[in-house]
mmCIF file of C-alpha atoms and ligand atoms in Angstrom:
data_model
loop_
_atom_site.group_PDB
_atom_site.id
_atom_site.type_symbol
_atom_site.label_atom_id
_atom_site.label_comp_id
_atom_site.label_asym_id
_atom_site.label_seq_id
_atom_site.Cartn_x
_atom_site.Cartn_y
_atom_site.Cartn_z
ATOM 1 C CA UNK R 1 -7.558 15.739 8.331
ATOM 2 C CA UNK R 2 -4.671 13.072 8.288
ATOM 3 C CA UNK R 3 -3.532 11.877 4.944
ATOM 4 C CA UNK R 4 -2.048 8.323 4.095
ATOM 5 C CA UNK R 5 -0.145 6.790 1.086
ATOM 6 C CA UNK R 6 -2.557 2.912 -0.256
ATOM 7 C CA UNK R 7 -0.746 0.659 -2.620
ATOM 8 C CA UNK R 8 -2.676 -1.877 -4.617
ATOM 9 C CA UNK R 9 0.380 -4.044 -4.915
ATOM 10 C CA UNK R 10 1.609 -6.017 -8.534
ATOM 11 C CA UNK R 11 -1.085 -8.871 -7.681
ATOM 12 C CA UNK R 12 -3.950 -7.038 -6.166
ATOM 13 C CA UNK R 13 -4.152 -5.457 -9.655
ATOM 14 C CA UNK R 14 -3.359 -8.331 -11.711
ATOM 15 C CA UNK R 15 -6.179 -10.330 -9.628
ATOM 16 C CA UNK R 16 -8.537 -7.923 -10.311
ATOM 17 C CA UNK R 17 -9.152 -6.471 -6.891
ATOM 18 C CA UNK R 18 -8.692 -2.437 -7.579
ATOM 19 C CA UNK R 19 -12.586 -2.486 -7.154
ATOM 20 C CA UNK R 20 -12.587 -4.662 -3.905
ATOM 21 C CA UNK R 21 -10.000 -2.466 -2.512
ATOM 22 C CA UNK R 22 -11.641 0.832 -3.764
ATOM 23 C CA UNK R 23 -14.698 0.256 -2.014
ATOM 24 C CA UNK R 24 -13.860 -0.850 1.098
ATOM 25 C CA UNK R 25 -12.491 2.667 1.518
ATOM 26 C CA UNK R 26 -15.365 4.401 0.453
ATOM 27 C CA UNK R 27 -17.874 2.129 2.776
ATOM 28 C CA UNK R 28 -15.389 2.905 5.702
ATOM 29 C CA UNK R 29 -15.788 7.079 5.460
ATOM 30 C CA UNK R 30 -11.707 7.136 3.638
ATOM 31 C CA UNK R 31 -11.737 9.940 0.593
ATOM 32 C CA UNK R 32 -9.847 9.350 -2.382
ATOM 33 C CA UNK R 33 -8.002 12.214 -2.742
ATOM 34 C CA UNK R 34 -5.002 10.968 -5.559
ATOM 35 C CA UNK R 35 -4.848 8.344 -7.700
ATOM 36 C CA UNK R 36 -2.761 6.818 -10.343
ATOM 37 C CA UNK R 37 -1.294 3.288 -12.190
ATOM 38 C CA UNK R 38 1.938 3.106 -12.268
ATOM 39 C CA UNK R 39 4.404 0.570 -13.028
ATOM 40 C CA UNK R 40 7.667 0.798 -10.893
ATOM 41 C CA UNK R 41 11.150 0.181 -11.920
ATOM 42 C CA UNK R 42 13.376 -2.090 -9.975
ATOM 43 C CA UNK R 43 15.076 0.973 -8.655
ATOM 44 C CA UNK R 44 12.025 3.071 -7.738
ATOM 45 C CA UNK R 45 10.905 -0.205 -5.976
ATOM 46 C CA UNK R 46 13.945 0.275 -3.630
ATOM 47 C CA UNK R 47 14.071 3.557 -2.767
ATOM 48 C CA UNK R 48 10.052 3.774 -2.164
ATOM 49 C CA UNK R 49 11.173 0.420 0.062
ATOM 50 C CA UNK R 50 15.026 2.301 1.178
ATOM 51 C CA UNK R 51 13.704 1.469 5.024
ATOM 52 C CA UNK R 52 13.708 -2.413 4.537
ATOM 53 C CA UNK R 53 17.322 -2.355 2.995
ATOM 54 C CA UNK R 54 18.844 -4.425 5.382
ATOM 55 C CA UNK R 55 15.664 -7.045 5.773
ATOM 56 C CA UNK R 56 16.576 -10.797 4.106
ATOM 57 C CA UNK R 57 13.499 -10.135 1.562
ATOM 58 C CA UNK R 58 14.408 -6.725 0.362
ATOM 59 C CA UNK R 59 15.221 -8.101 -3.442
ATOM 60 C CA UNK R 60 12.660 -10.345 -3.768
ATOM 61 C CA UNK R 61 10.362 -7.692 -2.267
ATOM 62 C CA UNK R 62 10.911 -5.335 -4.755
ATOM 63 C CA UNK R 63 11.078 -7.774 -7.845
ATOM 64 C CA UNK R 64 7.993 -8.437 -6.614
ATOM 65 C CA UNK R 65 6.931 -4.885 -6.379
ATOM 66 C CA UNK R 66 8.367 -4.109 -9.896
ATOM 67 C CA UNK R 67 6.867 -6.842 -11.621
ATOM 68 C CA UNK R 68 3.665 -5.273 -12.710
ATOM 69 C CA UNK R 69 1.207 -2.397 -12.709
ATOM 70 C CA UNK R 70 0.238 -0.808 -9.038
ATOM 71 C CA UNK R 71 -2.389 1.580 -8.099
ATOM 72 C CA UNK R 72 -0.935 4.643 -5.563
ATOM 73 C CA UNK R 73 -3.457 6.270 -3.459
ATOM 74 C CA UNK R 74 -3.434 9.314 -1.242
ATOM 75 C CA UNK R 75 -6.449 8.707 1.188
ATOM 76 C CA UNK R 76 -7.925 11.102 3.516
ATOM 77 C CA UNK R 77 -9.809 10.861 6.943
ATOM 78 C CA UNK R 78 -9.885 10.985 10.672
ATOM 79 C CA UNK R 79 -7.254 8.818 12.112
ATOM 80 C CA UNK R 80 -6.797 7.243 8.539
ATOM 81 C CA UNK R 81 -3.333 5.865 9.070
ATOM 82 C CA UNK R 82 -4.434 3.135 11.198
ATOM 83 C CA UNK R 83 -7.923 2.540 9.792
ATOM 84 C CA UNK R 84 -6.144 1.967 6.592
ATOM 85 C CA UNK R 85 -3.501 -0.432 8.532
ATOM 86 C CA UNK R 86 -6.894 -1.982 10.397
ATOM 87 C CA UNK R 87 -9.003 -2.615 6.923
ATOM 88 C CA UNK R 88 -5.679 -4.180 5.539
ATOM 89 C CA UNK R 89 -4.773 -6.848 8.209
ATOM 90 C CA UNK R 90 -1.902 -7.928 9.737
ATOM 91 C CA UNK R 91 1.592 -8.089 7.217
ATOM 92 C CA UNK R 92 1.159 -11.829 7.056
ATOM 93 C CA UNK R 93 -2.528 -12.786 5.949
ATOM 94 C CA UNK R 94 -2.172 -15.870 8.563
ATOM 95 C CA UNK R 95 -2.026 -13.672 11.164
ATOM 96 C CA UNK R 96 -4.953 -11.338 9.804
ATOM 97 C CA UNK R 97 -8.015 -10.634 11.454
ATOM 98 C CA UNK R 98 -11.148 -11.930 9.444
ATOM 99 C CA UNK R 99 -12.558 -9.565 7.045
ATOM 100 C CA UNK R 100 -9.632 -7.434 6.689
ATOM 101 C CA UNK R 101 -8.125 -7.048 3.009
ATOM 102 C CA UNK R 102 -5.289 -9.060 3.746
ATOM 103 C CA UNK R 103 -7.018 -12.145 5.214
ATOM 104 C CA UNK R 104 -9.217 -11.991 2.601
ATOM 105 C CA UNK R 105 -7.633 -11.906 -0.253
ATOM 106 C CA UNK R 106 -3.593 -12.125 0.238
ATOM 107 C CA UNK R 107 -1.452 -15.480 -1.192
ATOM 108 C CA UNK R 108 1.560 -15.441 0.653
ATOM 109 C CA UNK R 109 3.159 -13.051 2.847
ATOM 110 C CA UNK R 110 4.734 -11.067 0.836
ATOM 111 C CA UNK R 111 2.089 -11.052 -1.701
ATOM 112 C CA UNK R 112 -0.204 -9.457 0.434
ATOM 113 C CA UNK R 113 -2.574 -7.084 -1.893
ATOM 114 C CA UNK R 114 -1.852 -3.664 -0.032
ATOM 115 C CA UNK R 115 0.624 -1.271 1.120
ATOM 116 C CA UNK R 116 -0.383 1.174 3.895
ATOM 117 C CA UNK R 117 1.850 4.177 5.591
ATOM 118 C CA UNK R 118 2.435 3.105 8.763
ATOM 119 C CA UNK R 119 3.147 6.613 10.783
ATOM 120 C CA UNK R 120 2.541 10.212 10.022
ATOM 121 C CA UNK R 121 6.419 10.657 9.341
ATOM 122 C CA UNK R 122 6.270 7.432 6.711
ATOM 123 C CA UNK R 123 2.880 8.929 5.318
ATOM 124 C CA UNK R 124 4.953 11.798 4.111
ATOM 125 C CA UNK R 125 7.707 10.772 2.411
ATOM 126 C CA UNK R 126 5.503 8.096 0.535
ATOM 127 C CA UNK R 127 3.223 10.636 0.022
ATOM 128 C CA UNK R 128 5.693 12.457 -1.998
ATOM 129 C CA UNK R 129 7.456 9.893 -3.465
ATOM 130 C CA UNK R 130 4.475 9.432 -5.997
ATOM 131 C CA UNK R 131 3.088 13.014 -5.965
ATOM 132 C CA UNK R 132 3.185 16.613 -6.216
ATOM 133 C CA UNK R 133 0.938 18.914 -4.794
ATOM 134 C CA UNK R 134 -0.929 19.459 -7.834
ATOM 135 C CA UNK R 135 -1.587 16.217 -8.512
ATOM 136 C CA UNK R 136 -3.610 16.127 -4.905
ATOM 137 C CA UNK R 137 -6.962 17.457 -4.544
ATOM 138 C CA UNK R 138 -9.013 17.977 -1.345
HETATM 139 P P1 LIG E 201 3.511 -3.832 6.114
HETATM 140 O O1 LIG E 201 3.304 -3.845 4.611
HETATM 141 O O2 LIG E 201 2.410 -4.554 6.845
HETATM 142 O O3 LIG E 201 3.781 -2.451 6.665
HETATM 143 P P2 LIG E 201 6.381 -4.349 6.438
HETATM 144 O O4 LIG E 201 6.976 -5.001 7.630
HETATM 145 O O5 LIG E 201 6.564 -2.864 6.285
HETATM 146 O O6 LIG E 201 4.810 -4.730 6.403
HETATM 147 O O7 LIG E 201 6.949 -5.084 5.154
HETATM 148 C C1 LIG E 201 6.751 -4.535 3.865
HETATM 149 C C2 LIG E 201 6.327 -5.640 2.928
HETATM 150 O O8 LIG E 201 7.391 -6.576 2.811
HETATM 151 C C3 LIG E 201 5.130 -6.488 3.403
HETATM 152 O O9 LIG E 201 3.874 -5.897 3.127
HETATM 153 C C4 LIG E 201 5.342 -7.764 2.613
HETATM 154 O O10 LIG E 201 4.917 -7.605 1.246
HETATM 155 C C5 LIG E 201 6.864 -7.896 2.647
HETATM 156 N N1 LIG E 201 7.323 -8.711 3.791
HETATM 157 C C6 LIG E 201 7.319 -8.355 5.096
HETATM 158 N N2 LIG E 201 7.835 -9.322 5.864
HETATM 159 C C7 LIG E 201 8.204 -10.315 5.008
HETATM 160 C C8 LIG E 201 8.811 -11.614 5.188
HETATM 161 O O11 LIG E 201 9.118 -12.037 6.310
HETATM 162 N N3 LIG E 201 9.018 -12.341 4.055
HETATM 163 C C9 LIG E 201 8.688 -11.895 2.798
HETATM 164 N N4 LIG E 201 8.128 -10.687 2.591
HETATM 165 C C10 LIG E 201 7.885 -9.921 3.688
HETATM 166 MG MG1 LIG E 202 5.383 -1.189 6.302
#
């Protein structure tokens, strides 16, 4: 079974979407297998984000993701790295398909509700950037 790392990003939880986000996983067949709040430090921000470094919204991306309580996810399922991506939406909500997370529910485009692993390779390092083994069950 394939694993993947979810964010509920700073405004997702400060909107009061955990719920929304929660059970659109568990209506599209995606266990829960970790979970925790945590509230990220500037410099956890960057190195969970090291791979943008170079991009023009790097600070302001993690200010952003710094600025308030997130909930970290390790979901589990059958090709779950790109349903997760496909329930989410595009990166920029305009560009979203209808019903997805994203074009539901995002503000801006960096302000966009969710984080999802993008690759098996990224799935594992975020994976253990949050947790341990013990802190995973299933
Ligand atoms: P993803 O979250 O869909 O994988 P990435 O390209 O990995 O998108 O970018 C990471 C995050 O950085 C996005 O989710 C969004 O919050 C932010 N971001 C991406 N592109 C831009 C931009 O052009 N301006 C501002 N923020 C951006
Ligand atoms: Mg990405």
């Amino acid at each position: 079974m394939e694993k993947t790392l979810s964010i509920i990003k700073p405004d997702g939880v400060s909107r009061g979407l955990i719920g929304e986000v929660i059970s659109r996983f568990e209506k599209n067949k995606i266990k829960i297998i970790a979970m925790k709040m945590i509230h990220m430090t500037k410099i956890q921000a960057q190195g969970f984000y090291a791979v943008h470094k170079e991009r023009p919204f790097f600070g302001s991306l993690t200010d952003f993701m710094s600025s308030g309580p997130v909930v970290v996810m390790v979901l589990e399922g059958d090709k779950v790295i790109s349903n997760n991506r496909e329930l989410m939406g595009a990166t920029n909500y305009k560009d979203a398909a209808p019903g997805t997370i994203r074009a539901d529910f995002a503000t801006e485009i960096e302000k966009n509700v969710v984080h999802g692993s993008d690759s098996p390779q990224s799935a594992a390092f975020e994976i253990g950037f949050f947790f341990n083994s013990f802190e995973i069950a299933g």
